[in-house]
Amino acid sequence: MEYASPPVADKGGQSQTAGSMTAPTIADLGLKPKFDLEEELHFKFWNPLHYYKALNQHRMRLDLPNPGQFEFLNKELKTTMLTNFMFDGGRADLAKLLSQNFQVMHTFQLGQPGQPSSFEFAGVYADEDTMMHGKMDTEFNFQGRLNHALTKKLQVKSQAQFSTTEDSQSMFQLESEYTGSDYTSNVKAINPSLVDGTGIYMANYLQSITSKLGIGAELLYQSPLPKVQETSISFAMRYQPSVDRAWVAQTQGTNMLSMSYWRKISEKCEAAAELQAINAPSYGRREASCSVGVKYEFAASTVRAMADSFGKVSMLLEEKIAPGFSFLISGELDHLKGENKFGVGLNLES
Amino acid sequence: MNDTVKDIIVKGTTAGKFLVHWGYIPLILFIGYRASNPKPMLSRIINPMA
């Protein structure tokens, strides 16, 4: 009887089998993984560290995807809904791409009753591990952001906002985020003060439970005055059964609940619905609001429309007239209050 | 934490705020100008219409 000769692992890592068609094992390729999945698991019940190692091996075998970031749990909702893109009055946005990493933006906004005309200058530098963004106003209000990736998995982000007119609007935020294989953890500090320990500190953690479901929790510690402290915990869940739909539910403390559903109906059309409920009897607020939004992306234009449960209907049209030049029209009708807003803008990239 | 340390921290944060407020955007422009190849014309940074 002829037995196939066993594979011999070479220095070069190539297995030399004569006539056998077995797939190369991890040992043949000359790689030693961090957790050796090939070895037989002799469970050393007397070794406490082995419990952690066994749990980790099971987790690696499950091979779950990364759930994303806690802040951007409903990132598709933010791009589909109109709320971040809505503007009022006349607006011109000129972006100049000076090089691949560096760009400068000039934004002009025409005055409104109650708001003077403003000009804003912004500079952005984006590298493969750094992103720096700074914005300055005609009234010398400053907004700056800095994202730096220390390693492939650890990222440090900081954000600052200084205003010369109102001191209460100044803030500084520092956050560090670690992206694991199937989890993301994030620690954030807003206005930390070394002098008296005031500030807002948050830590959150998001873990993939199955390949479609991710669950997270956030712990918030607030100290607005030196002797006053408050903590609260919130939970979040994201269920994504396929690439084209996502369900997200989030609570904030014990007072607020928000749920959303996003669906990509076709390549050009996306729709989303969101429900937010606030129950804070001590602040005298018990209300809920629901909004439905849709986004159509055509070859030369993008249309976003949204309807609210407060009787607000709004729409934004962005028409790409020439490469680098696009024209925007936005309108918002508030039927309950009777206040309507319209905006006209243009975006120019050169 | 005694008063001199508190004083130093407060003075340091005020100076840091001032530096970031006025120096961050020039820093971005400087780093962007140095890192870009070919170097853009300086008038393109300041003038919106150029």
XYZ file of N, CA and C in Angstrom, chain A residues 94 96-99 101-102 104 106 108 121 123-125 132-136 140-142 144-146 160 162-164 167 170 194-195 350, chain B residues 1 5-6 9-10 16-18 20-22 24-25 27-33 35-38 40-41 43-50:
204
model
N -16.552 78.094 -1.555
C -15.509 77.926 -2.559
C -14.405 77.080 -1.947
N -10.779 75.234 -2.552
C -9.648 75.209 -3.461
C -8.745 74.050 -3.054
N -8.604 73.095 -3.962
C -7.756 71.945 -3.695
C -6.349 72.308 -4.147
N -5.521 72.723 -3.190
C -4.201 73.198 -3.567
C -3.249 72.052 -3.853
N -3.490 70.924 -3.202
C -2.695 69.744 -3.545
C -3.486 68.547 -3.060
N -3.161 66.712 -0.467
C -3.412 66.626 0.964
C -3.950 67.910 1.557
N -3.903 68.991 0.826
C -4.101 70.297 1.416
C -5.229 71.001 0.675
N -8.197 74.468 0.964
C -8.566 75.693 1.643
C -10.000 76.013 1.230
N -13.305 78.819 1.399
C -13.847 80.129 1.747
C -15.364 80.015 1.691
N -18.961 82.092 2.154
C -19.641 83.376 2.323
C -21.100 83.104 2.650
N -13.110 81.170 6.839
C -11.949 80.619 6.160
C -11.599 79.302 6.828
N -8.988 75.739 6.610
C -7.869 75.053 5.977
C -7.857 73.612 6.448
N -7.621 72.697 5.530
C -7.635 71.279 5.867
C -6.367 70.642 5.346
N -5.712 69.897 6.200
C -4.564 69.107 5.760
C -4.854 67.661 6.099
N -5.895 67.602 9.890
C -5.993 68.838 10.659
C -6.974 69.761 9.964
N -7.896 70.301 10.719
C -8.931 71.147 10.126
C -9.087 72.372 11.007
N -8.990 73.563 10.436
C -9.152 74.777 11.241
C -10.061 75.760 10.525
N -10.931 76.421 11.283
C -11.912 77.325 10.693
C -11.914 78.634 11.470
N -11.905 79.754 10.755
C -11.895 81.057 11.428
C -12.933 81.967 10.808
N -13.772 86.315 14.482
C -12.658 85.621 15.122
C -13.117 84.488 16.034
N -14.182 83.805 15.650
C -14.521 82.560 16.332
C -13.761 81.450 15.660
N -13.198 80.558 16.463
C -12.292 79.549 15.919
C -12.833 78.154 16.199
N -11.382 74.118 15.607
C -10.260 73.342 15.081
C -10.409 71.877 15.429
N -9.901 71.036 14.562
C -9.965 69.594 14.798
C -8.633 68.977 14.434
N -8.259 67.956 15.158
C -7.017 67.264 14.865
C -7.245 65.786 15.104
N -11.429 71.704 19.250
C -11.457 72.906 20.085
C -12.327 73.948 19.420
N -13.174 78.030 20.116
C -12.973 79.224 20.940
C -13.767 80.361 20.327
N -14.523 81.055 21.135
C -15.298 82.169 20.608
C -14.941 83.412 21.388
N -14.715 84.520 20.663
C -14.351 85.747 21.360
C -15.577 86.479 21.854
N -18.099 83.529 25.904
C -17.186 82.585 26.525
C -17.808 81.229 26.763
N -16.970 78.281 24.367
C -15.639 77.724 24.177
C -15.599 76.323 24.747
N -7.615 70.451 34.997
C -6.713 69.855 35.968
C -6.834 70.529 37.316
N -7.356 71.760 37.319
C -7.383 72.541 38.549
C -8.432 72.006 39.512
N -12.049 74.268 -7.032
C -11.064 74.569 -8.080
C -9.665 74.209 -7.630
N -3.779 70.424 46.120
C -3.054 71.117 45.061
C -2.892 72.557 45.480
N 0.695 75.917 41.991
C 0.496 74.975 40.889
C -0.767 75.332 40.112
N -1.812 75.708 40.876
C -3.055 76.111 40.203
C -2.815 77.316 39.319
N -1.058 76.308 36.171
C -1.944 75.605 35.237
C -2.879 76.592 34.544
N -3.420 77.522 35.315
C -4.369 78.468 34.702
C -3.652 79.350 33.693
N -2.006 78.623 26.215
C -2.278 77.593 25.205
C -3.478 77.942 24.349
N -4.524 78.460 24.999
C -5.731 78.865 24.267
C -5.404 79.944 23.252
N -4.619 80.923 23.688
C -4.267 82.024 22.794
C -3.471 81.518 21.595
N -3.378 78.428 20.336
C -4.175 77.603 19.425
C -5.142 78.472 18.629
N -5.752 79.430 19.292
C -6.724 80.277 18.619
C -6.125 81.017 17.437
N -4.923 81.578 17.608
C -4.353 82.380 16.540
C -3.317 81.646 15.720
N -3.180 78.065 15.051
C -3.488 76.771 14.471
C -3.672 76.846 12.961
N -4.418 77.856 12.525
C -4.631 77.948 11.074
C -3.332 78.282 10.335
N -0.490 77.329 11.234
C 0.260 76.075 11.276
C -0.217 75.116 10.194
N -1.542 75.027 10.013
C -2.070 74.155 8.969
C -1.603 74.629 7.599
N -1.655 75.948 7.372
C -1.237 76.468 6.068
C 0.238 76.188 5.833
N 1.066 76.320 6.884
C 2.495 76.079 6.735
C 2.758 74.612 6.425
N 2.135 73.711 7.187
C 2.350 72.281 6.969
C 1.831 71.871 5.600
N 0.686 72.413 5.214
C 0.131 72.081 3.902
C 1.006 72.583 2.776
N 1.567 73.779 2.959
C 2.416 74.342 1.916
C 3.697 73.542 1.777
N 4.134 70.391 2.556
C 3.928 68.998 2.148
C 3.432 68.866 0.732
N 3.011 69.969 0.115
C 2.435 69.798 -1.215
C 3.523 69.933 -2.262
N 3.382 69.143 -3.297
C 4.375 69.088 -4.363
C 3.647 68.917 -5.684
N 3.456 69.835 -6.563
C 4.144 71.120 -6.625
C 3.589 72.151 -5.668
N 1.856 75.242 -4.198
C 0.864 76.145 -4.769
C 1.333 77.592 -4.657
N 0.705 78.442 -5.454
C 1.057 79.863 -5.354
C 0.425 80.434 -4.100
N -0.837 83.251 -3.523
C -2.050 84.024 -3.747
C -3.268 83.110 -3.800
N -3.071 81.835 -4.135
C -4.223 80.940 -4.214
C -4.768 80.630 -2.836
N -3.906 80.747 -1.817
C -4.397 80.435 -0.466
C -5.276 81.564 0.029
N -4.850 82.786 -0.196
C -5.549 83.904 0.428
C -6.726 84.367 -0.409
N -6.528 84.399 -1.718
C -7.545 85.010 -2.579
C -8.586 83.982 -2.986
N -9.855 84.182 -2.671
C -10.846 83.198 -3.064
C -11.075 83.122 -4.557
N -10.796 84.194 -5.262
C -11.123 84.191 -6.680
C -9.987 83.714 -7.570
N -8.808 83.497 -6.999
C -7.650 83.164 -7.870
C -7.708 81.734 -8.333
